[in-house]
Coordinates of C-alpha atoms in Angstrom, one line a residue:
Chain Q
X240 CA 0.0 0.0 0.0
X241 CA 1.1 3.5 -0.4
X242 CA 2.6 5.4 2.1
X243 CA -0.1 7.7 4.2
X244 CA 0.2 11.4 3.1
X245 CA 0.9 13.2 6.9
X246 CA -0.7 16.9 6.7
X247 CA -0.5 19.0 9.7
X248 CA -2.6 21.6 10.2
X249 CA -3.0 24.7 12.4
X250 CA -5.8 23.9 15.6
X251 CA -8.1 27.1 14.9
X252 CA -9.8 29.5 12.9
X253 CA -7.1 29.6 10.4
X254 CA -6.8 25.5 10.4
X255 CA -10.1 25.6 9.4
X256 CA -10.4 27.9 6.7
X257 CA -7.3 26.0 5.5
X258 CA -8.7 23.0 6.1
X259 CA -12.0 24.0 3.4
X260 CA -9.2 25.0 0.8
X261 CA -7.6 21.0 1.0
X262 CA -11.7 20.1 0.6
X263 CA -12.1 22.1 -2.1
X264 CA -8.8 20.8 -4.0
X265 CA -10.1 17.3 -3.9
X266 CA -8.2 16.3 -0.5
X267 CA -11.3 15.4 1.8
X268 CA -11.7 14.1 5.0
X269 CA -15.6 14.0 6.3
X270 CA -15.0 12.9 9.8
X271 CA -13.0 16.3 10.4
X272 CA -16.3 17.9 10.8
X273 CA -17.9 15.7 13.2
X274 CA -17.4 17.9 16.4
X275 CA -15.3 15.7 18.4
X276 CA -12.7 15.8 19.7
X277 CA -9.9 13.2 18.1
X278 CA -6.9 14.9 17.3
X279 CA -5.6 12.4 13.7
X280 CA -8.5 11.9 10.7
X281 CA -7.8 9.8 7.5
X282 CA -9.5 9.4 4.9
X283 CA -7.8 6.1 3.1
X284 CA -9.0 6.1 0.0
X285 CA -7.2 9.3 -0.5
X286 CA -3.9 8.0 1.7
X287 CA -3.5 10.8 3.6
X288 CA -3.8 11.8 7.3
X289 CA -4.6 14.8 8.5
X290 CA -3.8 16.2 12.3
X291 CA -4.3 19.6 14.2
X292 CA -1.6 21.0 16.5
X293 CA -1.0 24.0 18.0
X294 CA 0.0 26.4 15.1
X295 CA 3.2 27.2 16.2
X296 CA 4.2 23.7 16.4
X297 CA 3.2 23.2 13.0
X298 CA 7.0 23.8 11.8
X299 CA 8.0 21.6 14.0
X300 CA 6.2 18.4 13.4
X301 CA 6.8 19.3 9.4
X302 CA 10.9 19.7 9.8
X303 CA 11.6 16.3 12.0
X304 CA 9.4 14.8 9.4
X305 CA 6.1 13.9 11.7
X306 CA 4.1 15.8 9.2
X307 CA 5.2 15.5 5.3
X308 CA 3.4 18.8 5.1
X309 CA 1.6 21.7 7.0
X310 CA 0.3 24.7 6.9
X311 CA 2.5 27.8 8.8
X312 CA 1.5 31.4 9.5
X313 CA 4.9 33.2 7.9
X314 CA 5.3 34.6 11.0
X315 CA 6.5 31.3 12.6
X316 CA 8.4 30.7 9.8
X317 CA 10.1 34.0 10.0
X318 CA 11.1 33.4 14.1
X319 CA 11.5 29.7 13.5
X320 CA 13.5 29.3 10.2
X321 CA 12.9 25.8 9.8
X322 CA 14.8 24.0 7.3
X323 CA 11.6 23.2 5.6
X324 CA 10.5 23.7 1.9
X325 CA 8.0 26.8 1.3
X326 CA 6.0 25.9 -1.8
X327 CA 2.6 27.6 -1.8
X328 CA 1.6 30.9 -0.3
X329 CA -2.3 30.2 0.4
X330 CA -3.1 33.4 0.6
X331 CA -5.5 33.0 3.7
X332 CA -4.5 34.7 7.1
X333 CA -3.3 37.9 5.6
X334 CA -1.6 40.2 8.1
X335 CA 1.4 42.4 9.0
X336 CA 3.9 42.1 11.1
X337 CA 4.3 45.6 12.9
X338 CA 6.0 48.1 15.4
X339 CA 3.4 49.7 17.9
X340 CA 4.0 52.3 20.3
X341 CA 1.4 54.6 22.2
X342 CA 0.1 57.0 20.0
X343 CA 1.9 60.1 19.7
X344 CA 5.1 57.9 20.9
X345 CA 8.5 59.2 19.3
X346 CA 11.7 57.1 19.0
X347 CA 15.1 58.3 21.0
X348 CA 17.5 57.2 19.6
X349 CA 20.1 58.1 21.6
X350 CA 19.2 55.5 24.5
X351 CA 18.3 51.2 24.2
X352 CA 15.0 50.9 22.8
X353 CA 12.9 47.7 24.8
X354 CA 11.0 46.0 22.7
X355 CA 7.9 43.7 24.0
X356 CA 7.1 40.9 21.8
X357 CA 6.4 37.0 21.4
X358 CA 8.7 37.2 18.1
X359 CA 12.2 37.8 19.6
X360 CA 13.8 36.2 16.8
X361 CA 11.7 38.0 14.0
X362 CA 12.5 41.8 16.5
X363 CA 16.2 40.9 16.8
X364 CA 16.8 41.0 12.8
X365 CA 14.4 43.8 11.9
X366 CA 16.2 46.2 14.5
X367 CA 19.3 44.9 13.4
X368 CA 19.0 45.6 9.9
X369 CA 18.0 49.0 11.0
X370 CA 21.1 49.4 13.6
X371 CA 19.1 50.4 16.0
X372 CA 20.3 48.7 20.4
X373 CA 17.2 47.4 21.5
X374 CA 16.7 45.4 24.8
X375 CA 13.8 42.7 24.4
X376 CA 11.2 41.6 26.9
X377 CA 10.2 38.0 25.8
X378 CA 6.2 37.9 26.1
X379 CA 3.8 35.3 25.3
X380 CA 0.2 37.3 25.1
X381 CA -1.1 40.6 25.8
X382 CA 1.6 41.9 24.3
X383 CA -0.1 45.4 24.0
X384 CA 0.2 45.7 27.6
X385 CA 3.5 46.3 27.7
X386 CA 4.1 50.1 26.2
X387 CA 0.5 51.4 28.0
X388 CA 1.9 49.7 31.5
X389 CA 5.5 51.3 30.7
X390 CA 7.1 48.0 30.6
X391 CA 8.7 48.5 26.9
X392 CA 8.7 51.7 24.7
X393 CA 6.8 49.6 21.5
X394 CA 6.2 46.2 20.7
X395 CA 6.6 43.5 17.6
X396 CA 3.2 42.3 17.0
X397 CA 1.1 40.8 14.5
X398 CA -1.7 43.5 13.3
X399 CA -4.4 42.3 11.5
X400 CA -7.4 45.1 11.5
X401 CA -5.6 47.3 14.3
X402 CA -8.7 47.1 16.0
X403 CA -7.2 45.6 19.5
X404 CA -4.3 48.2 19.2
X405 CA -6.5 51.5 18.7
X406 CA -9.3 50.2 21.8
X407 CA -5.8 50.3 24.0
X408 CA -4.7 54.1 22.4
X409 CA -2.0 52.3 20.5
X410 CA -1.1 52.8 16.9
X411 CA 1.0 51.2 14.5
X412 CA 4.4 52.9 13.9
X413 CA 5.8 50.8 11.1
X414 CA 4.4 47.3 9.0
X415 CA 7.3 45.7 8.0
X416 CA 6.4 42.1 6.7
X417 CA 3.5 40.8 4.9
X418 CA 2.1 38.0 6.8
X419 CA -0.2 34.7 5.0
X420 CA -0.5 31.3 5.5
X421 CA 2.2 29.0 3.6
X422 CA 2.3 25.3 2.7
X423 CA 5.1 23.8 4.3
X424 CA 6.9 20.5 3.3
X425 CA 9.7 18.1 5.0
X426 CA 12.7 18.2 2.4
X427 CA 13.4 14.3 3.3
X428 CA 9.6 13.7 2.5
X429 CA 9.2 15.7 -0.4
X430 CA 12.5 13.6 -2.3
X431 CA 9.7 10.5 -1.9
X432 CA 6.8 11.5 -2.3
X433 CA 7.7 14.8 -4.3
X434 CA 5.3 14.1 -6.8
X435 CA 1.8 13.5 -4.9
X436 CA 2.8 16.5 -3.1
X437 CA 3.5 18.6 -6.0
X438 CA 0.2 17.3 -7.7
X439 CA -1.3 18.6 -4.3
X440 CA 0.3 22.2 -4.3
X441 CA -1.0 22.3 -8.1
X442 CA -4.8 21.6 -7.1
X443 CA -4.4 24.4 -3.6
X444 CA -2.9 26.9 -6.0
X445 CA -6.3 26.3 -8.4
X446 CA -8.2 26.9 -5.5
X447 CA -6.7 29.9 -5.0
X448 CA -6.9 31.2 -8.7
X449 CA -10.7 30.6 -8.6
X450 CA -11.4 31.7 -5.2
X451 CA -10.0 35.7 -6.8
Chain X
X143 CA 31.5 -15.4 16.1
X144 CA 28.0 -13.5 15.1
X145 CA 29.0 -9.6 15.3
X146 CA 25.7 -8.7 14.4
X147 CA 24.4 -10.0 17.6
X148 CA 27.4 -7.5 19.3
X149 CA 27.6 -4.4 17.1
X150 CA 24.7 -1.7 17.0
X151 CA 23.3 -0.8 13.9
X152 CA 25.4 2.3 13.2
X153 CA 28.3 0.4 13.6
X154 CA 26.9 -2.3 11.4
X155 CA 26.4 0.2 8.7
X156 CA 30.5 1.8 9.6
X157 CA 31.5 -1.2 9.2
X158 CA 30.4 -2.3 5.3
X159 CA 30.9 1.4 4.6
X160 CA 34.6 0.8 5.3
X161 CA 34.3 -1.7 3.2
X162 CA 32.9 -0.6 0.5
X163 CA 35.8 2.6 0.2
X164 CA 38.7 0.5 0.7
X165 CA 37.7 -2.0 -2.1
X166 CA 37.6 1.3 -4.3
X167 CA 41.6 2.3 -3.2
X168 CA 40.5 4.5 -0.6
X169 CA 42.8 4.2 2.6
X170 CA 41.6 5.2 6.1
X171 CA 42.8 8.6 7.7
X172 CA 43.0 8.2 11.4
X173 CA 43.9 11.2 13.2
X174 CA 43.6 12.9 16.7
X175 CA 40.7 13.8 19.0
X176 CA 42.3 17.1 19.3
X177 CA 43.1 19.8 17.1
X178 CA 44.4 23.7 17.0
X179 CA 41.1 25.6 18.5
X180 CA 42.2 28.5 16.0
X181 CA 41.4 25.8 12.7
X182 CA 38.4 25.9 13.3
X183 CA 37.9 29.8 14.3
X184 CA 39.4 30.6 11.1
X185 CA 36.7 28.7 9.2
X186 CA 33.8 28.8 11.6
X187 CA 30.7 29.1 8.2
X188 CA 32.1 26.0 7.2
X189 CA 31.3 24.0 10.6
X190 CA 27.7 22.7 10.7
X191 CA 27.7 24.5 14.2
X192 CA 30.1 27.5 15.6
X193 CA 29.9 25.4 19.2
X194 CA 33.1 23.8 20.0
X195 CA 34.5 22.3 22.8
X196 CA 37.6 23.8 24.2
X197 CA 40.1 23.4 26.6
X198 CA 43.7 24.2 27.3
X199 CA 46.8 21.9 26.9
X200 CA 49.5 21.5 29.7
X201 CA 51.4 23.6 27.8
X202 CA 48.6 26.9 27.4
X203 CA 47.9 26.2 23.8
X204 CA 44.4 26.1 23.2
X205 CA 42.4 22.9 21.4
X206 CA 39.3 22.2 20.6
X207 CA 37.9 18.6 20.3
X208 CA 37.5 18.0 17.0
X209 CA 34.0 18.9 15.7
X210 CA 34.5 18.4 11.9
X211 CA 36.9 16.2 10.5
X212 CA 37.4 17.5 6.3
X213 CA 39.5 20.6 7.6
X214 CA 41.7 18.6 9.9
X215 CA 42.2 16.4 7.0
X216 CA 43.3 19.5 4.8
X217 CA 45.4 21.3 7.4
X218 CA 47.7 18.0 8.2
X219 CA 48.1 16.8 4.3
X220 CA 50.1 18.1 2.4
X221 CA 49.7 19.1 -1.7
X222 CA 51.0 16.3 -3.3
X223 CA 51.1 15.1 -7.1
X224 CA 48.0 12.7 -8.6
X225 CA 45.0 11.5 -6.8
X226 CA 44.9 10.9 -2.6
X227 CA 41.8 9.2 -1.8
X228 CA 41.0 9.1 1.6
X229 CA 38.2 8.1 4.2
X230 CA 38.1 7.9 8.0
X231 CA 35.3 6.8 10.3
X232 CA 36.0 9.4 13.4
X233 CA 34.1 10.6 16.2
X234 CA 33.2 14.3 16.3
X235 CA 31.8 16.5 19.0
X236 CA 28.8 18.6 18.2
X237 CA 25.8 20.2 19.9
X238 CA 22.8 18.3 18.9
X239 CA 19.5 19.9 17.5
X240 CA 17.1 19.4 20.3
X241 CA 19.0 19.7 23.8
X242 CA 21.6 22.1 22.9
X243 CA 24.2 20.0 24.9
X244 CA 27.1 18.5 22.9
X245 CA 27.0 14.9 21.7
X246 CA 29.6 12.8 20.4
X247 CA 28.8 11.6 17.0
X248 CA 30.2 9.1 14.9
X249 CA 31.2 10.0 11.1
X250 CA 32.1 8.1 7.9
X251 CA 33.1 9.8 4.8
X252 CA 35.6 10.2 2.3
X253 CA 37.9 12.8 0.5
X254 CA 39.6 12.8 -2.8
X255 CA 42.1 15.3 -3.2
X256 CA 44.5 16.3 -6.0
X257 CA 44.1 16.8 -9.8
X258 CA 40.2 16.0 -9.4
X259 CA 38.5 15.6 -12.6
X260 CA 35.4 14.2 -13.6
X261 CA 36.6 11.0 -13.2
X262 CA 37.0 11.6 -9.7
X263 CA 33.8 13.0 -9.0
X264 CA 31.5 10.5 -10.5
X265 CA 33.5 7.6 -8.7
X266 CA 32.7 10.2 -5.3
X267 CA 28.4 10.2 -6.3
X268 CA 28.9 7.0 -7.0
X269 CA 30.3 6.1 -3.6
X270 CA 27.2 8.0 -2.1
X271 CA 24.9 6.0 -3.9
X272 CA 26.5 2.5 -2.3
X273 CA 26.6 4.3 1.0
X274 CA 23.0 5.1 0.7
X275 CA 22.5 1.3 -0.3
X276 CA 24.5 0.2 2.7
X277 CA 22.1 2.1 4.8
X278 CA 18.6 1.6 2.9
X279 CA 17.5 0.5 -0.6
X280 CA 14.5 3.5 -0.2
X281 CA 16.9 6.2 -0.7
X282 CA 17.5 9.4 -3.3
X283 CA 20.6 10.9 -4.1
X284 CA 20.4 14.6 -5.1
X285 CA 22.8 16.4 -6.9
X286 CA 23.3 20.1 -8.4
X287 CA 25.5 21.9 -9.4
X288 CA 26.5 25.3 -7.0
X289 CA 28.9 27.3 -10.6
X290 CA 24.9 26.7 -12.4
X291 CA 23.0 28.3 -10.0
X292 CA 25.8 31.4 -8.7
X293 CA 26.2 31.8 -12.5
X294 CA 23.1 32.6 -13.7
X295 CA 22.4 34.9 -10.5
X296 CA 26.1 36.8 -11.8
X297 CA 24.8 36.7 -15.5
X298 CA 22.0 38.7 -14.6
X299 CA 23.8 41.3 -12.5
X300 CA 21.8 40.6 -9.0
X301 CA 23.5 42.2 -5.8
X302 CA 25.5 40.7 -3.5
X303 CA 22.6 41.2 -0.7
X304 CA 19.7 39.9 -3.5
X305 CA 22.0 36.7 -4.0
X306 CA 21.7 36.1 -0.4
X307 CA 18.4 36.3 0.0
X308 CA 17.6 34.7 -3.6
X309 CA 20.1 31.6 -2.2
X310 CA 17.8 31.3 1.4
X311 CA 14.2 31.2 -0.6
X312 CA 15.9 29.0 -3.6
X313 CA 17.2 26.3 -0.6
X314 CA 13.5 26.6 0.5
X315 CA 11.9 26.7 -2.8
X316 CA 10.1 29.7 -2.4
X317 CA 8.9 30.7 -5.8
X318 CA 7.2 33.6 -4.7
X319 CA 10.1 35.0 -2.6
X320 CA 12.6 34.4 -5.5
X321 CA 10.0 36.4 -8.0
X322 CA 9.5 39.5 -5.4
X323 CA 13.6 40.0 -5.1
X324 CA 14.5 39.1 -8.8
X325 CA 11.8 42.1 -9.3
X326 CA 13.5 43.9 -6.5
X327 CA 16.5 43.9 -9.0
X328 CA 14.8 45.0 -12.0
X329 CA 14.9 42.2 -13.9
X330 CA 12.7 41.6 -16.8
X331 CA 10.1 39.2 -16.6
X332 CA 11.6 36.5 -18.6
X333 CA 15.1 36.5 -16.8
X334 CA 13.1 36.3 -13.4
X335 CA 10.9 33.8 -15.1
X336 CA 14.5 31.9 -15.7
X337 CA 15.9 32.5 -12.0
X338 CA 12.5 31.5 -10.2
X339 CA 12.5 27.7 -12.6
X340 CA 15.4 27.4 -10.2
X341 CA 13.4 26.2 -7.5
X342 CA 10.8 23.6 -9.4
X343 CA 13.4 22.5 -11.6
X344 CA 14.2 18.8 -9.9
X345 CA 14.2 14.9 -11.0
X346 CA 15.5 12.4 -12.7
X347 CA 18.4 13.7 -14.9
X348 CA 16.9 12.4 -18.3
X349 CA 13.9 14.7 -17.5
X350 CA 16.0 17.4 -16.7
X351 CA 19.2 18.0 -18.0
X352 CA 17.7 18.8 -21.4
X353 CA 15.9 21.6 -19.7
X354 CA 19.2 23.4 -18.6
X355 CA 20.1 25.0 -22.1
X356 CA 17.9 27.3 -21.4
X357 CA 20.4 28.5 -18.5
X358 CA 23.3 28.6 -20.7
X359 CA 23.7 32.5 -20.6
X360 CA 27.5 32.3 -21.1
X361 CA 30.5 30.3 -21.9
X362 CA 31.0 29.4 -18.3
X363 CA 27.8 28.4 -17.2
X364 CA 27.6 25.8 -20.5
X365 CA 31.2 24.4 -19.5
X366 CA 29.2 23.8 -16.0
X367 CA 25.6 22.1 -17.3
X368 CA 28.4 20.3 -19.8
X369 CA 30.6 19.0 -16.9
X370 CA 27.4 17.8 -14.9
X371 CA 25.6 16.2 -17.9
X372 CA 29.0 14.1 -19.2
X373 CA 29.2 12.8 -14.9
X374 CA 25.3 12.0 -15.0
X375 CA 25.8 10.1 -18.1
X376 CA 28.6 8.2 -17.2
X377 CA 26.4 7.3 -14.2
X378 CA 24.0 6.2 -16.1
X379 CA 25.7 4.5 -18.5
X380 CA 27.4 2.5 -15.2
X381 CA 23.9 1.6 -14.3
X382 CA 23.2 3.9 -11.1
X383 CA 19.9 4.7 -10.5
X384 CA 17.9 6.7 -7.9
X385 CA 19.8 10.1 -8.9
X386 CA 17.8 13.3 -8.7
X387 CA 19.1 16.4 -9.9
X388 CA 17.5 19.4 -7.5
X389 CA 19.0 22.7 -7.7
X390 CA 17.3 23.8 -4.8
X391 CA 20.0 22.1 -3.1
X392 CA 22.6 24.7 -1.8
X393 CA 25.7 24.8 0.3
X394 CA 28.2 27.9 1.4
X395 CA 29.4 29.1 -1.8
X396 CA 32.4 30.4 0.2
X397 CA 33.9 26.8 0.3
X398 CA 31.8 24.9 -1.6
X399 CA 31.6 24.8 -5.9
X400 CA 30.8 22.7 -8.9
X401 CA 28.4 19.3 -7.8
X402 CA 26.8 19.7 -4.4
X403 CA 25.6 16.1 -3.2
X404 CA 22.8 15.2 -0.8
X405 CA 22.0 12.0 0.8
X406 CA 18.0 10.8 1.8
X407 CA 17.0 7.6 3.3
X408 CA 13.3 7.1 3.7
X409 CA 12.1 7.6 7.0
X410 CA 14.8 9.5 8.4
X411 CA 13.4 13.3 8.1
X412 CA 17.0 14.9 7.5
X413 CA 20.1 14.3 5.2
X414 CA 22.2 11.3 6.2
X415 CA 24.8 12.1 3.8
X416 CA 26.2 15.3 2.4
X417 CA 28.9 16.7 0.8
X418 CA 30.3 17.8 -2.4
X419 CA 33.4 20.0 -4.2
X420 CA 35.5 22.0 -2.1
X421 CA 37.8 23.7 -3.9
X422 CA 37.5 27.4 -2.6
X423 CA 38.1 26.0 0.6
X424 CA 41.3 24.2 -0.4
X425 CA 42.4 27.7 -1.9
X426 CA 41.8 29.4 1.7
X427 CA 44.1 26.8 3.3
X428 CA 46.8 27.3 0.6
X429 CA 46.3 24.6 -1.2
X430 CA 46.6 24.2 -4.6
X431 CA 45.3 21.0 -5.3
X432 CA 41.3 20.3 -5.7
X433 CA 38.9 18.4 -3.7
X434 CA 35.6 16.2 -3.3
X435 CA 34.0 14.3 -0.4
X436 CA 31.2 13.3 2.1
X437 CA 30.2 12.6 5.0
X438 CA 27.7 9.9 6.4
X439 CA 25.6 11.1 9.5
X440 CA 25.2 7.7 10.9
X441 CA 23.9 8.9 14.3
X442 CA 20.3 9.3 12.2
X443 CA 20.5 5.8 11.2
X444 CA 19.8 4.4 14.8
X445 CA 16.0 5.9 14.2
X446 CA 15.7 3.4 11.3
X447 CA 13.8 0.4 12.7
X448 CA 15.0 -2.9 11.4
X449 CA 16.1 -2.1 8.4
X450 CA 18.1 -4.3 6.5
X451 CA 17.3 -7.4 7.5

């Protein structure tokens, strides 16, 4: 029998939106939608096997080859770098990753900027490739907390509408990477089974054209 | 007596690898567990990791326990007429992936040093493609070839910092992240067209070797897709299979040049084998000679379950 196709998706809103694009590309898996709460669904005439995890994990289970594929938020990608393949950019989960500060908040540069954020990785090269010293407090939620509190002059954040930044009298002070949701593959997997999961990536990015 | 009931698998594996280079005239290098700390400072980029043991001799020099064995092999050999084919099964200390604590690892590989030519190299991918046997018939070796890839990015004129970033999206075939810098750099459509191919161009060399004419832009990038194709061919015509080309496949272009080789096994999620021409690294130790290797990462092999048998 043929080897079971591993997909690993993102547990959430975004998994599922995801999720309805693999449907629509021919890749079903009815049992999904049965609300329950198994975390691994197949659907064996199709040989492959889809899971949830936490989206953040989703780079992991892809690059030590758990998953043959996923699906990633850039922005994991981007603090992560994986040593994964990126083939598709779905085009789902569209966001920017952004400097905030409180409104009216202007940079000194002649002292250590802190920086808040639950992307040091992702903070650490932007201000580097800027110059700019910057101390960084390691967060992981409520990140907009930190500059109204005084904790940090701005913070790293993903901003999708800005509407949880301007209900806290915070504004965006510069967007600096385009955020979206990007098929992932294991570069071991993708040597043997290169060509279901190309045919795969080929069907998603149809799914995309049509859905324009 | 049964040493299949005593050794482990890895050792199992060392062991027919051995084999397998001496009956081809290669002859073992064995060399110290220690070595100069500052051989390795001098090429850190080259070391999979810049972690290194160290500690100080009786005497205040300062050494490091070796975590690479190619450049210990360069610094204590000397340039020498002909061929030197070598291979050594060492130890080598390294942090691994997941702890971040250092682990002693066991390595098999092999060198070829001197007048290389493409003799020499297709007898190397042919060695990786025994090794890979030796280890598991479900395997793929992938080769490119690093002079195609850096010479169409020079033909066209792309930055230093644009190469860069064009070389991290190609190793992760990101076709839309090639396109946005190659428009970055003003290219025209069909050159980025060309450059972005780059990344879905792999498989079987009869598929795709008569693609790569459309990549000769000059002189020296035909000498390179002519040098790969006559090495494939000969390959073939020796009856090795399971060769992909994928030039997706990248390593340091400060070292490394000409055929880049990658070794999978299936079910083990990384490379087992890697390695390729080193020239440029040969020239930053003063040497004049050329050079071609690589090295088995056998301490992936113990995640195999039964294979073999």
């Amino acid at each position: 029998m043929e080897r079971m196709l591993n997909i690993a998706l993102p547990k959430g809103r975004l998994g599922e939106r995801v999720y309805a694009m693999f449907e629509a590309a021919g890749y079903p898996c009815p049992e999904i939608k049965e609300n329950n709460r198994r975390l691994i669904f197949e659907n064996r005439e199709l040989g492959i096997r889809y899971f949830w995890v936490k989206p953040s994990d989703v780079v992991i289970y892809v690059e030590r080859g758990a998953a043959d594929i996923g699906v990633a938020g850039r922005d994991i990608l981007l603090e992560y770098s994986p040593d994964v393949y990126e083939l598709l950019d779905l085009e789902v989960g569209k966001c920017h990753m952004a400097v905030a500060a409180k409104c009216g908040y202007e940079d000194d540069r002649s002292r250590t900027l802190t920086v808040a954020t639950k992307f040091t990785n992702i903070a650490k090269s932007y201000y580097a490739s800027l110059g700019r010293e910057i101390d960084i407090i390691h967060l992981n939620g409520s990140i907009e907390l930190a500059p109204i509190l005084g904790l940090s002059d701005v913070i790293v954040d993903i901003v999708e509408t800005g509407t949880t930044l301007k209900e806290n009298k915070l504004e965006v002070v510069e967007r600096f990477a385009e955020i979206s949701a990007r098929l992932i593959a294991n570069k071991a997997s993708f040597k043997f089974l290169g060509e279901r999961i190309d045919l795969l990536r080929g069907k998603l990015r149809d799914v995309i054209g049509t859905s324009k | 007596m049964d040493f299949k009931s005593v050794l482990t698998r890895e050792e199992l594996v060392a062991l027919s690898l051995r084999s397998i280079y001496a009956s081809h005239g290669y002859t073992q290098y064995r060399m110290s567990k220690f070595e100069e700390y500052d051989l390795y400072a001098k090429n850190k980029d080259f070391l999979v990791s810049d972690n290194i043991i160290t500690f100080t001799d009786t005497d205040g020099r300062l050494l490091a326990l070796k975590p690479d064995v190619t450049l210990s092999i360069i610094k204590n050999d000397r340039d020498s007429e002909g061929i030197k084919k070598l291979y050594y099964n060492e130890n080598v200390y390294r942090p691994s992936r997941g702890t971040r604590s250092f682990r002693e690892l066991m390595q098999v590989g092999l060198e070829c040093m001197g007048e290389v030519g493409e003799t020499e190299i297709a007898e190397v991918i042919l060695l990786a493609k025994m090794s890979l046997d030796a280890i598991s018939p479900d395997n793929v070796l992938e080769i490119s070839h690093l002079d195609i890839v850096s010479g169409v990015l020079s033909a066209f004129n792309i930055s230093e910092e644009g190469r860069g970033r064009i070389y991290t999206y190609l190793a992760a075939k990101n076709e839309r992240g090639i396109e946005s810098v190659c428009e970055e750099e003003g290219l025209a459509p069909e050159n980025t067209a060309l450059v972005t191919r780059l990344a879905t161009l792999y498989g079987e060399p009869g598929r795709v070797l008569p693609e790569l004419s459309a990549f000769c832009l000059n002189d020296g990038i035909r000498a390179a897709v002519d040098s790969l194709s006559r090495v494939l061919t000969s390959l073939e015509a020796g009856g090795v299979r399971g060769i992909s080309l994928d030039f997706s496949l990248l390593s340091d272009m400060s070292y490394y040049n000409g055929i880049a080789i990658k070794g999978f096994v299936s079910g083990i999620p990384t490379g087992v084998l890697s390695g390729g021409q080193y020239d440029r690294l040969m020239k930053k130790m003063n040497r004049k000679s050329r050079a071609v290797g690589f090295a088995v990462y056998l301490d992936e092999i113990s995640k195999l379950s039964c294979l073999g048998e």
